[in-house]
Each structure stands twice: as C-alpha cells, then as structure tokens.
GROMACS .gro file of C-alpha atoms in nm:
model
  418
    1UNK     CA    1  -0.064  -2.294   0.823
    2UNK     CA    2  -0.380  -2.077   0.764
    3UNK     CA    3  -0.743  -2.258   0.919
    4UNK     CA    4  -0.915  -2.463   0.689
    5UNK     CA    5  -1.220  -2.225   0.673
    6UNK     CA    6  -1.029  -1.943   0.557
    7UNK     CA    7  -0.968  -1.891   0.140
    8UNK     CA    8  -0.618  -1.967   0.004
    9UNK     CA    9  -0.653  -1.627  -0.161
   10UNK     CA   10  -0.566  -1.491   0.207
   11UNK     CA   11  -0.238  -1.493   0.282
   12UNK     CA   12  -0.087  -1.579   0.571
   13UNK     CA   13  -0.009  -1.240   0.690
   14UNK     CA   14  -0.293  -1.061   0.676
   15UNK     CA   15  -0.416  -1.366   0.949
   16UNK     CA   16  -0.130  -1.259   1.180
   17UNK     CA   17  -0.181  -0.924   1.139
   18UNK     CA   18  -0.573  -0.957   1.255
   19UNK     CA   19  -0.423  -1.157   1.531
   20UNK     CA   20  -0.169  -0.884   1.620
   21UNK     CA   21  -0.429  -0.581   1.620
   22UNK     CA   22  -0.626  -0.760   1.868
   23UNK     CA   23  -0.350  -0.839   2.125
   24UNK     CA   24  -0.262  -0.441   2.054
   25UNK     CA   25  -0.620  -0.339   2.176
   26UNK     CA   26  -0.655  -0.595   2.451
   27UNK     CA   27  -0.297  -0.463   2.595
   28UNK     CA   28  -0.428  -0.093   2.576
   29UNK     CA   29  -0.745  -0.197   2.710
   30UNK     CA   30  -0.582  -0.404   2.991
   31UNK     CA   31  -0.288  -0.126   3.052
   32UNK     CA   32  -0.315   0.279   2.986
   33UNK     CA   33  -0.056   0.337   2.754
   34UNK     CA   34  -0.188   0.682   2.645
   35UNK     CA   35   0.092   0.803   2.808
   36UNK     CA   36   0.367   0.638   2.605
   37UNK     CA   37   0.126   0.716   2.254
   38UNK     CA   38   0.224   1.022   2.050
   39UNK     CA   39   0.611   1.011   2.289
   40UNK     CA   40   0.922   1.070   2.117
   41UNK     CA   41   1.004   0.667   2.183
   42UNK     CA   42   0.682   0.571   2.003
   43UNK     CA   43   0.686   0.817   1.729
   44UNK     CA   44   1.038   0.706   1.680
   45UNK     CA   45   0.895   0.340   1.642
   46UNK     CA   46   0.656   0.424   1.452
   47UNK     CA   47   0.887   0.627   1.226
   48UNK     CA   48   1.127   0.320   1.177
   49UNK     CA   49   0.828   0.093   1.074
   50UNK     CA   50   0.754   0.334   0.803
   51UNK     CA   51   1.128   0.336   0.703
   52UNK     CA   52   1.147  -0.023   0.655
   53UNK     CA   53   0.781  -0.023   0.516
   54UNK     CA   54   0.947   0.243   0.209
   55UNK     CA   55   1.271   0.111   0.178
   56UNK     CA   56   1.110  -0.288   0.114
   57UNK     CA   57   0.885  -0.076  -0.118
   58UNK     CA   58   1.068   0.041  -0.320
   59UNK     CA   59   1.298  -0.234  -0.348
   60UNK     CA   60   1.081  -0.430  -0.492
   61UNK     CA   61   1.004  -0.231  -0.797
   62UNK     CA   62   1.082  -0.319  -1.114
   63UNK     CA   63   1.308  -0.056  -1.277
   64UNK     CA   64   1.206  -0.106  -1.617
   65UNK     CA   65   0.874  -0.072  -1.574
   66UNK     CA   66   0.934   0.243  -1.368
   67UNK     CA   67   1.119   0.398  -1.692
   68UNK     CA   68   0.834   0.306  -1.841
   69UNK     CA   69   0.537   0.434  -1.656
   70UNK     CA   70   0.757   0.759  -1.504
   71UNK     CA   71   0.474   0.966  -1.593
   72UNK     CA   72   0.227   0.799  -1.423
   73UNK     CA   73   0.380   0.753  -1.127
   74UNK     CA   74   0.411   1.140  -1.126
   75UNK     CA   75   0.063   1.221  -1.192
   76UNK     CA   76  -0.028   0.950  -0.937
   77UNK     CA   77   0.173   1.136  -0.695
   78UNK     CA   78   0.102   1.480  -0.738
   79UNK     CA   79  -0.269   1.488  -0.897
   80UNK     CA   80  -0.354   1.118  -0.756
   81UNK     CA   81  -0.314   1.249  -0.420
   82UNK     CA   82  -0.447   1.573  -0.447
   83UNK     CA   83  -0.751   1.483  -0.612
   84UNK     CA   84  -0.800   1.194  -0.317
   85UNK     CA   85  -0.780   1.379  -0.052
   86UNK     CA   86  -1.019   1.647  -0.194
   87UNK     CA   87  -1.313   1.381  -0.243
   88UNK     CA   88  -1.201   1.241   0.099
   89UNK     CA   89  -1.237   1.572   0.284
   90UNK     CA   90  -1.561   1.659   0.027
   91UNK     CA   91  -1.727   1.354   0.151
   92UNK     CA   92  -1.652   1.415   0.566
   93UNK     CA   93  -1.705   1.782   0.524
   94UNK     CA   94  -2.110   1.757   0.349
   95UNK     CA   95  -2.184   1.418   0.562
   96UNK     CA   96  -2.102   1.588   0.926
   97UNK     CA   97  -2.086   1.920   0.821
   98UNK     CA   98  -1.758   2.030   1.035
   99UNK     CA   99  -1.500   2.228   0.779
  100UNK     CA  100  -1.231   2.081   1.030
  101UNK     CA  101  -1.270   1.770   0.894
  102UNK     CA  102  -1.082   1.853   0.584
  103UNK     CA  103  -0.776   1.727   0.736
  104UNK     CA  104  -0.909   1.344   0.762
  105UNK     CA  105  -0.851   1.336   0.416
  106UNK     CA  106  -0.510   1.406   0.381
  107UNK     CA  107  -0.457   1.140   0.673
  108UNK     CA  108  -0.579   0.859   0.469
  109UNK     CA  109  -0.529   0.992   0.083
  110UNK     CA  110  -0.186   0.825   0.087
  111UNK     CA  111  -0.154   0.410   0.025
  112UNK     CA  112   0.069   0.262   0.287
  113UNK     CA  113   0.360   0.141   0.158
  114UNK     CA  114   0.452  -0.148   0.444
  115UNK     CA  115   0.156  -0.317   0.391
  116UNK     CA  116   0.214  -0.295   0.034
  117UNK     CA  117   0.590  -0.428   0.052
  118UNK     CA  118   0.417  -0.687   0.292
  119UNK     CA  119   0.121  -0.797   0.062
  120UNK     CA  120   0.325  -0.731  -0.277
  121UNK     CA  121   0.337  -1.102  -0.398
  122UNK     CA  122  -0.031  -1.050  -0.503
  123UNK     CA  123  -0.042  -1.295  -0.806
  124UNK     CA  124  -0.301  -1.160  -0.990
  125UNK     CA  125  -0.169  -0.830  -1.068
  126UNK     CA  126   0.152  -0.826  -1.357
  127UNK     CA  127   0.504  -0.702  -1.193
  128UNK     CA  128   0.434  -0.359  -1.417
  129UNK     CA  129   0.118  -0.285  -1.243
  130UNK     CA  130   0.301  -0.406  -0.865
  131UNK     CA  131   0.578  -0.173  -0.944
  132UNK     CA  132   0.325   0.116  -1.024
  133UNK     CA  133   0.141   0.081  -0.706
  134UNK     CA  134   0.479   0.045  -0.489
  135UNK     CA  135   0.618   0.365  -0.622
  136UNK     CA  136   0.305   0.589  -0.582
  137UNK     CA  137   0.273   0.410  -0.213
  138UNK     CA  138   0.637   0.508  -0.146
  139UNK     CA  139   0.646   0.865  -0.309
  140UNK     CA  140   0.273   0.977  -0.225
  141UNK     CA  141   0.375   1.042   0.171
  142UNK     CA  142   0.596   1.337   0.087
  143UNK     CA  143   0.267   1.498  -0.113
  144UNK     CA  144   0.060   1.436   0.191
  145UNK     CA  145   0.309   1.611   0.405
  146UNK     CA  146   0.311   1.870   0.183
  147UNK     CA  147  -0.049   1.966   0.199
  148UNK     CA  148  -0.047   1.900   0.561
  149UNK     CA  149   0.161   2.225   0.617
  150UNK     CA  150  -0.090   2.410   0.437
  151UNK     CA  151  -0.468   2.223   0.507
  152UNK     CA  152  -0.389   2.220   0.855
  153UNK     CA  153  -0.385   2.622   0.912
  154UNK     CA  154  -0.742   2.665   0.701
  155UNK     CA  155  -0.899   2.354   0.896
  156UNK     CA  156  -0.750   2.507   1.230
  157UNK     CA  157  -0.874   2.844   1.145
  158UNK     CA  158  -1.242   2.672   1.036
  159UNK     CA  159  -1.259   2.536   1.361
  160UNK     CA  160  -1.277   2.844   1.560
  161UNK     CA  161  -0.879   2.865   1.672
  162UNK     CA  162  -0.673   3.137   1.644
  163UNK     CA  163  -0.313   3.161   1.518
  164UNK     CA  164  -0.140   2.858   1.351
  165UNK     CA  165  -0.144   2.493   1.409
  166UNK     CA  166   0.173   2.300   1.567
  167UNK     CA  167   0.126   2.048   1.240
  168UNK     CA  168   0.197   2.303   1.020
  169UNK     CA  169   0.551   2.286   1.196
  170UNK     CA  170   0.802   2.514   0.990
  171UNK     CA  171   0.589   2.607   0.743
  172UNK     CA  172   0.692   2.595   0.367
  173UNK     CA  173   1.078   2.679   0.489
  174UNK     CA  174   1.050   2.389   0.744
  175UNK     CA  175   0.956   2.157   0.390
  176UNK     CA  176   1.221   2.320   0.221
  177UNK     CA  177   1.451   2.217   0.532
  178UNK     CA  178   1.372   1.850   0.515
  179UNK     CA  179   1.391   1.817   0.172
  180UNK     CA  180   1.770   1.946   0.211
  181UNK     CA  181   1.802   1.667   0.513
  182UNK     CA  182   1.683   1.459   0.250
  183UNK     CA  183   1.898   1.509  -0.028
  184UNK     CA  184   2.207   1.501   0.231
  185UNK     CA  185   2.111   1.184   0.354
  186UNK     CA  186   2.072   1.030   0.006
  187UNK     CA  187   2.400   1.157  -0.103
  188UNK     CA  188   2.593   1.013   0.244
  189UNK     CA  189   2.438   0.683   0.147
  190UNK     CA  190   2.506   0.641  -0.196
  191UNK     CA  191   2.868   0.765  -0.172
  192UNK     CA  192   2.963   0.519   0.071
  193UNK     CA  193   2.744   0.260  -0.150
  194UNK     CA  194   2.949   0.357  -0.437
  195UNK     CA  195   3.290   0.354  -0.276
  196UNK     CA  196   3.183   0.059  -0.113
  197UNK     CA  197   3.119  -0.101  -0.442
  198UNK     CA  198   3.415   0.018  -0.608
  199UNK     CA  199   3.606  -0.131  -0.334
  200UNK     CA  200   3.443  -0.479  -0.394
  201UNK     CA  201   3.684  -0.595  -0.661
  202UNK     CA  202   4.023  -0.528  -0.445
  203UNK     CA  203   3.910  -0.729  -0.179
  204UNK     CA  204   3.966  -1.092  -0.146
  205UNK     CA  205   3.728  -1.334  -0.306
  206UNK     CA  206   3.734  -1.544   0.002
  207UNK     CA  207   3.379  -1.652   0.126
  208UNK     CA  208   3.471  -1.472   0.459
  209UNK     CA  209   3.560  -1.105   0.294
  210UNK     CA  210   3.190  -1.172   0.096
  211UNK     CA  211   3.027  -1.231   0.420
  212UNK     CA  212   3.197  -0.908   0.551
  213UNK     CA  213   3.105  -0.696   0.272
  214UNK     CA  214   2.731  -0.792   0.300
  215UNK     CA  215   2.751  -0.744   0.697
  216UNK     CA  216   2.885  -0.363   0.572
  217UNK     CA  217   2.625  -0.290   0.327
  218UNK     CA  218   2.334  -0.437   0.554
  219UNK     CA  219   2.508  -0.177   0.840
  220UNK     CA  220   2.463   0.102   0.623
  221UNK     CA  221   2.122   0.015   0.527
  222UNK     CA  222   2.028  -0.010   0.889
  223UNK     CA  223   2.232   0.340   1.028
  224UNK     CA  224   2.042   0.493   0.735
  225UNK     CA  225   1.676   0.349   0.809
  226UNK     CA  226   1.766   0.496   1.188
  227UNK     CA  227   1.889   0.857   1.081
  228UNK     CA  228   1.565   0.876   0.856
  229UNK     CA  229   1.328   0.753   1.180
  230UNK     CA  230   1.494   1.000   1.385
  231UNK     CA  231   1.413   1.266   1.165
  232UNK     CA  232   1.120   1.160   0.961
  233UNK     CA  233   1.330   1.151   0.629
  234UNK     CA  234   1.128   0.941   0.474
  235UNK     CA  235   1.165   1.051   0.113
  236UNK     CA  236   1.563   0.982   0.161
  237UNK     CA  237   1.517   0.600   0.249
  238UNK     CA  238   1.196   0.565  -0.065
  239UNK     CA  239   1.497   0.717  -0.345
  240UNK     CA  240   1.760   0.481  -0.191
  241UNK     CA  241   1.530   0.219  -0.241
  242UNK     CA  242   1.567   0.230  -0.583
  243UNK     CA  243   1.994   0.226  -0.584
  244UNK     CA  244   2.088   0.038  -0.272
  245UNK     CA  245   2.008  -0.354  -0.412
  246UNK     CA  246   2.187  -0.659  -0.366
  247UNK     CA  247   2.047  -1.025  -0.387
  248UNK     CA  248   2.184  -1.110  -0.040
  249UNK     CA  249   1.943  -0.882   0.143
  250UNK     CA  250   1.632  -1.052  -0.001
  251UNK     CA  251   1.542  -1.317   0.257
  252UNK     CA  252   1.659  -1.031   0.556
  253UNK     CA  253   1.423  -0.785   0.383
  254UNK     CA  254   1.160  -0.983   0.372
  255UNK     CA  255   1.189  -1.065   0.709
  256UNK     CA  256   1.212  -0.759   0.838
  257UNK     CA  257   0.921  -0.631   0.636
  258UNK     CA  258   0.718  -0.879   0.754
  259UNK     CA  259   0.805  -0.883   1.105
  260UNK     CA  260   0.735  -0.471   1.126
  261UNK     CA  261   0.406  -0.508   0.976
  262UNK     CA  262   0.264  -0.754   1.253
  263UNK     CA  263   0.431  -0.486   1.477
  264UNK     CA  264   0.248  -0.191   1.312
  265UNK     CA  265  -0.090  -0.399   1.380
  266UNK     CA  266   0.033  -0.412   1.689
  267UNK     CA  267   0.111  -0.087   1.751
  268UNK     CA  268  -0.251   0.005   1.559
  269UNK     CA  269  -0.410  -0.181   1.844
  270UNK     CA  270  -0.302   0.011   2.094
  271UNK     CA  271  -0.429   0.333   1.896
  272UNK     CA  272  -0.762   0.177   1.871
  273UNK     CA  273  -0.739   0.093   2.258
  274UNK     CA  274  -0.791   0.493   2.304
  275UNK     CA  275  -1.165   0.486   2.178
  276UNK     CA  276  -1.308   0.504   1.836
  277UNK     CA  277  -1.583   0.715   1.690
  278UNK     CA  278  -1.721   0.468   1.435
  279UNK     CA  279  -1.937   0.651   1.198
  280UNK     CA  280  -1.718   0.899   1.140
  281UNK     CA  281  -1.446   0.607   1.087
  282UNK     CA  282  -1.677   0.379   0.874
  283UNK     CA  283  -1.765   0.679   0.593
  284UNK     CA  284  -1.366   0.811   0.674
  285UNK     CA  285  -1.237   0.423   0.542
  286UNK     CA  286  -1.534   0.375   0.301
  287UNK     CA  287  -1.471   0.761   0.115
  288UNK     CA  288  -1.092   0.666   0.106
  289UNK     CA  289  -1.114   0.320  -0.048
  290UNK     CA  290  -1.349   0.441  -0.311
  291UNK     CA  291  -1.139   0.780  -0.407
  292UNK     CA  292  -0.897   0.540  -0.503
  293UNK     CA  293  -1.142   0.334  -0.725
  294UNK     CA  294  -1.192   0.645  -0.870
  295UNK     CA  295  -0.813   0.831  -0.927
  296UNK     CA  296  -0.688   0.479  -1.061
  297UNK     CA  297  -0.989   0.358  -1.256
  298UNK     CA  298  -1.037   0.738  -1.415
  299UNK     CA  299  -0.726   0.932  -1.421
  300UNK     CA  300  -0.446   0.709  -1.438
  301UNK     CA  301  -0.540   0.553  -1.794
  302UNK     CA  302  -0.509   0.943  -1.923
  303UNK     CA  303  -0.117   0.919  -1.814
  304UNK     CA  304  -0.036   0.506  -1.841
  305UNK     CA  305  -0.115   0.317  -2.143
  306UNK     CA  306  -0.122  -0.033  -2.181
  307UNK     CA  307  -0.258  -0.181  -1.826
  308UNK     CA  308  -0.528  -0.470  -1.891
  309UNK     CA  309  -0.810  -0.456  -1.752
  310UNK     CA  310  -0.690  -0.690  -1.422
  311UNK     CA  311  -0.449  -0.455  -1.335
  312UNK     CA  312  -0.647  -0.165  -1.344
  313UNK     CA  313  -0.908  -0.289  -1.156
  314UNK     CA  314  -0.612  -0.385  -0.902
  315UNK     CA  315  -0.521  -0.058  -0.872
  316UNK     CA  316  -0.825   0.027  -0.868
  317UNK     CA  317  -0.862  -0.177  -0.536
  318UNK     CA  318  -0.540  -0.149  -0.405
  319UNK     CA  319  -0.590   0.138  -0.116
  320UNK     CA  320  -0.428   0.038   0.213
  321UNK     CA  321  -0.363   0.205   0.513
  322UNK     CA  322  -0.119   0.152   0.809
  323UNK     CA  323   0.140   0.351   1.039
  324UNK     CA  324   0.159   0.611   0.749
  325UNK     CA  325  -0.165   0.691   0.840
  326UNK     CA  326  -0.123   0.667   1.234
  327UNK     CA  327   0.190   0.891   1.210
  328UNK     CA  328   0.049   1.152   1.063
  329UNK     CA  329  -0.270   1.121   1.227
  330UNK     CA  330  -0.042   1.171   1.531
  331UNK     CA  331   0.098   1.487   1.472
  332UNK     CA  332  -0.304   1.648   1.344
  333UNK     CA  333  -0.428   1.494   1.682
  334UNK     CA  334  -0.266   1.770   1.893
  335UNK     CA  335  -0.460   2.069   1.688
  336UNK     CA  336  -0.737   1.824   1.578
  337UNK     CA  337  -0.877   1.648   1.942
  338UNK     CA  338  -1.088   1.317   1.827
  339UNK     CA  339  -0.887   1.283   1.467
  340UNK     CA  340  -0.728   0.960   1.638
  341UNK     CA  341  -1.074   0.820   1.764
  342UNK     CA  342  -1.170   0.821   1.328
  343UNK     CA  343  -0.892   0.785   1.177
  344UNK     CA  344  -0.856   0.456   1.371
  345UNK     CA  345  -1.147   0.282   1.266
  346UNK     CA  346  -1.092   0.424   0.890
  347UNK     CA  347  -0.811   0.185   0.873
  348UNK     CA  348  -0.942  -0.070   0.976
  349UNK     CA  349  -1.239  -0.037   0.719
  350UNK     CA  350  -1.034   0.034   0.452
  351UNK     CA  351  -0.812  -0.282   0.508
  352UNK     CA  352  -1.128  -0.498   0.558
  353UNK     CA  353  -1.268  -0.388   0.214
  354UNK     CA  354  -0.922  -0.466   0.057
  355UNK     CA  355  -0.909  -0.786   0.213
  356UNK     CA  356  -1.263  -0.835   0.076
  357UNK     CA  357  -1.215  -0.748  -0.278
  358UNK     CA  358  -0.913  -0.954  -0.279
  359UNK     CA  359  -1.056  -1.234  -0.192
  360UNK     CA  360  -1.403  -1.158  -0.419
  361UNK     CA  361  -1.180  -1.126  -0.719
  362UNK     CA  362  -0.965  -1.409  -0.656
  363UNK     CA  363  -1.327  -1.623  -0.618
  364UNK     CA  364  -1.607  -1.441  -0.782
  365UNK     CA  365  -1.991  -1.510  -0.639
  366UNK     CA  366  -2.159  -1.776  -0.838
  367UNK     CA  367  -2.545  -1.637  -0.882
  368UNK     CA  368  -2.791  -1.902  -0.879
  369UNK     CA  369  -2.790  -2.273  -0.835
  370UNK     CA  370  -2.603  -2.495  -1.127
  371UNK     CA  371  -2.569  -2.155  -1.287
  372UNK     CA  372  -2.158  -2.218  -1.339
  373UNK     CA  373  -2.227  -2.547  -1.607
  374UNK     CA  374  -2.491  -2.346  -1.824
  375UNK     CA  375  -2.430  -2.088  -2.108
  376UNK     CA  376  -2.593  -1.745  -2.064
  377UNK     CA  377  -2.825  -1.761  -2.356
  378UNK     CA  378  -3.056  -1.431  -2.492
  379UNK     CA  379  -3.424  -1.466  -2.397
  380UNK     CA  380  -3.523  -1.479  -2.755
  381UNK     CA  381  -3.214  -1.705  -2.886
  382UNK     CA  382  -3.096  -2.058  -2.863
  383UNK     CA  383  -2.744  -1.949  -2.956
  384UNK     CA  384  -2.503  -1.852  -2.659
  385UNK     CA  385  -2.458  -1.506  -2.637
  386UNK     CA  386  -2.046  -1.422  -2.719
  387UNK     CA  387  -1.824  -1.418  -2.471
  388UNK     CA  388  -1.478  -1.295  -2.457
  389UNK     CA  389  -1.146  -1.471  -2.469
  390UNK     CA  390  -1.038  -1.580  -2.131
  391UNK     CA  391  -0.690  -1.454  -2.085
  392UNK     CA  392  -0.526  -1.742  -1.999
  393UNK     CA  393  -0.447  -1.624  -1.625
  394UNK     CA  394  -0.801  -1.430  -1.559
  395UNK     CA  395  -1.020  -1.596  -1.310
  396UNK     CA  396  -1.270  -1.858  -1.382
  397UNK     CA  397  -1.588  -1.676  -1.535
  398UNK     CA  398  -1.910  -1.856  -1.651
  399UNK     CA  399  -1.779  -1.807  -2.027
  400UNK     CA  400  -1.506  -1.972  -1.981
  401UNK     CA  401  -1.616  -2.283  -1.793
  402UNK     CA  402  -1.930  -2.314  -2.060
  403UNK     CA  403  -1.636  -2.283  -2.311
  404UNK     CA  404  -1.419  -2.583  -2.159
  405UNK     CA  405  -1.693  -2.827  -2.133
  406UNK     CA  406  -1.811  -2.773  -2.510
  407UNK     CA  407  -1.421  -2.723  -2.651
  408UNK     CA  408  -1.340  -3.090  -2.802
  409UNK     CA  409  -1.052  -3.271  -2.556
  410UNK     CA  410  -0.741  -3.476  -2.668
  411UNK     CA  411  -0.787  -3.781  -2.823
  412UNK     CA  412  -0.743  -4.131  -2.617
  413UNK     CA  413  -0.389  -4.129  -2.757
  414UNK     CA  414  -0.327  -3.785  -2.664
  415UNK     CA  415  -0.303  -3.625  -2.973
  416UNK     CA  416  -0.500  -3.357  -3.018
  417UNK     CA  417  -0.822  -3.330  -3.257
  418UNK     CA  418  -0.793  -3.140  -3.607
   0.00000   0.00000   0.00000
C-alpha cells in the first residue's frame, strides 16, 4: 500500500525500487564489495537480470501491432540508437571537452528493457505504442553492442592509449561469433518448443500431465535464460520472446520480472556505493533523456504513422535505464577508469525525470488560483477561445473542465436533453 502523500500515478514498484537502491548503497557503504563488482558471479547476475528483463519484454508485445509498425521498430533500432548516442556523446564531448567521453553515450543510448517489462502497465499509453517501446527496448542492446566494438578503439585511442581496448573484445569476428551463439540458441529452444508442442495432444488430458507439461516448458524457459546469462546472448532470449508464450506463465513472469527489478536497484546501489562524479552524471542522465525526446518526437513519425499525440509524447518520455546500462558500463570501466562513477548517477537522473514526467502528465500543474473553473478567453473577446475535443481518455485539461460545467446534464428523470 503506497503512503498517502505519494500520487496514485506512482506505482508501487517504482517505491520499492527507491527503497531497494538505498539498502544497495548503504550495504556498499557499510561493506567493500568492490571486490565482488565487475566478478564473473556478479556479471553473471547481472547478466540473468537482463535476461529476464528481455524475455518479460518481449513477451508482452503485441504481435499485431509489431506486424504493423515492423518498420519502425527497425529504424528505432538501427537509426534511433545511432542517432542517440551521437547527441549523447556530442553533448559530454563539447561540455567537458574529453573525446573519451564518446563512449558514455553508447552506455546510456539504449532504453532498459526490465524496467520497461516492470513499468509496462502504464495506462496512458495504447497497447500499439507499449508494444513499440518494448521491442526497440529489447532489440536496441544488440546495436549498442555493436558500436561498442568499434567507439571503444577511437575513444581509447583519443585518450592517449595505445593499442586496442579489452571492450572491443573479438572485434567484428567476435560479433559475428555471438550472433552464431545466438541463432544456435534460438533454434535449440524453439525445436524443443515445437516438439514439445506437437507432443501436447498425445499426452493425457489429465490435470496432472497439464501441470507437467507447464513444469517442462517453464524448465526450458529457465535453462535457456541461464545459457544466455552465461554467455551474454541476449538477442537469443529478446527473439524467443516473441514465440515461446503460454497463458500459464503470466502470473510467474510477472513475478519474476518484478522481483529482478528490485534486485537490479539493488544491485545499482551497490554500484553507486563506489563513488559518483555528479556533474558529469547529471548532464550524462539529462543529454540521454532528452535524445530520446528528440529520436521519438522527430524521427519516428517519418517511419510510424498513426500514433496520437499521447503516445508520442510517451515515447517521447519513455527513456529508462537499468542493469543494461550497468553491464555495459562494466565492461568500458576497465579501458575507461571513472565511466562507473557517471554512468551511475546518469541513471539515476534519467529514472527521476521519467518518474517526473509520469507523474506531471498523469496530473498536469494548474497555473493560477481558481484558474481550472474559468474559460481561457482572448484579451479583446468575450467569446471562449476554441478548444479541442477531449479524447475521451486524455487527461483533464482546462478546456475540458470549462466544457463539462457549461455542457447541459441529464434531466431529473434521466433522460437526456434534446
């Protein structure tokens, strides 16, 4: 039960996760963990979090709509995140002048997608515009990997280093690698999916033989989520999304999705617990949240057609960052010294102004005393200026409560005026 202070607009998570950060930071403050930070074990974690984060993602989206806006989600993908990252890094780069910086802004150019599978049920947005933001938060990370191989080795080089930078890993064969561990893991899965489903109908259609199926499929969702964590094969588990559905792993998703967000925060506490560098941070979280005002709001209506003005202001607002951006802040920290004391703060800025918006657009300001029961009139008119229709679902403006004072009410008998 949220505190009675707090707007209903605010859901219930977003309170635990506050609550979770801070235990994270007081435990690293209290304990030095910067041992176990950046180990296998906690990479491993952290990889697993993302997993579930992609796979509740992606499950979520509506298919149709997918079809529908394919070729947006591609542009948002490719372009979206390209063109991010480059007013990121344009914005860190000529405010602190250090070229290394370029890399901050493919840490935070892609959109989380845990705390979007964890914040999904946003009302105010239409399940086409939902299922638009969850696929370019679940298929932006393999972009953003993808530049990382090749920003990394300029920003090293602009920093004074020689030869190449351990982020870079494999280079463009170690990409082409992964995206063949990728492919083999999707194809494993969905076989044994298939058979499994082909199977279905010879089986008994005994309550107990249902129960085992479900305990089978929910196995092979959770062997799969582990292979991918292992290996950081994250675009595997986002694809499988999209295949691997059944009602009876609703409630368990949801569950899980929620419990590994509050464990993220948690785990983004103890980050923070290393030291922060917060101007760098603030303009970091402030640059990313309003690159995505500007990809969504300015590009996107040039490749999906149709979005009302809501939504695309809700995509407009919807940049959120998480363990995507810890993980691969993570690997750039080893070639990059002090990219975890910004990147830290970043997310927390950006998730505060998301939080802020959300709750500003669910409530807008009122402006001036007794304002909200008078028309807006022009100076040099008595007649109310025109307003637009209200939508029916939009949030309560001063045109339309002006409107439903003067419109004529129902009759004492209930039937409605002519």
């Amino acid at each position: 039960m949220l505190p009675r202070w707090l707007p209903e607009s605010v859901p219930g998570i977003v309170v635990g996760g506050a609550g979770a950060l801070i235990l994270g930071a007081v435990i690293g403050r209290a304990a030095d963990l910067s041992a176990l930070i950046g180990t296998g074990g906690y990479v491993f974690g952290a990889g697993l979090l993302l997993a579930i984060g992609l796979f509740g993602s992606t499950y979520a989206i509506d298919l149709r709509a997918l079809r529908e806006d394919l070729p947006g989600v591609v542009a948002a993908v490719t372009l979206g995140v390209v063109l991010k990252a480059s007013l990121i890094a344009g914005v860190m780069v000529l405010a602190f002048g250090r070229s290394e910086y370029v890399v901050l802004g493919i840490a935070v150019a892609q959109i989380d997608p845990l705390s979007v599978a964890a914040l999904g049920r946003d009302g105010r947005m239409s399940p086409r515009a939902r299922s638009l933001l969850s696929a370019w938060a679940s298929f932006d990370d393999p972009m953003t990997v993808l530049l990382t191989l090749y920003v990394a080795g300029y920003a090293y080089a602009a920093a004074g280093h020689e030869g190449a930078p351990a982020a870079a890993g494999g280079g463009a064969g170690g990409y082409a690698s992964g995206l063949a561990l990728n492919a083999a893991l999707l194809a494993g899965v969905l076989l044994l999916w298939w058979a499994g489903r082909r199977a279905a109908p010879l089986l008994p259609s005994s309550p107990r033989a249902r129960r085992t199926g479900v305990t089978l499929a929910g196995l092979l969702v959770v062997a799969m989520l582990v292979i991918a964590a292992a290996n950081m094969l994250m675009l595997a588990v986002g694809v499988a999304g999209l295949f691997l559905r059944t009602k009876a792993f609703g409630k368990a998703l949801d569950r899980a999705v929620g419990g590994a967000f509050l464990v993220a925060f948690l785990a983004l506490g103890l980050f923070l617990a290393r030291g922060v560098d917060v101007v760098p941070g603030f303009v970091l979280g402030l640059a990313a949240f309003g690159a995505q005002a500007v990809v969504a709001l300015g590009v996107m209506p040039l490749f999906v057609r149709g979005l009302d003005r809501r939504d695309r202001i809700a995509l407009g607002l919807g940049q959120q960052n998480g363990i995507t951006a810890v993980l691969i802040t993570l690997t750039l920290e080893r070639d990059f010294p002090g990219t975890v004391a910004i990147v830290g703060p970043a997310v927390i800025t950006v998730n505060l102004l998301h939080g802020t918006a959300q709750v500003l657009s669910a409530h807008p300001p009122r402006f001036g005393r007794g304002q909200s029961d008078k028309e807006e009139r022009d100076p040099g008119s008595e007649r109310p200026l025109p307003q637009e229709e209200p939508s029916g679902q939009g949030p309560l403006t001063l045109g339309s409560l002006a409107r439903s004072r003067t419109a004529p009410g129902p009759l004492p008998d209930g039937r409605s005026p002519a």
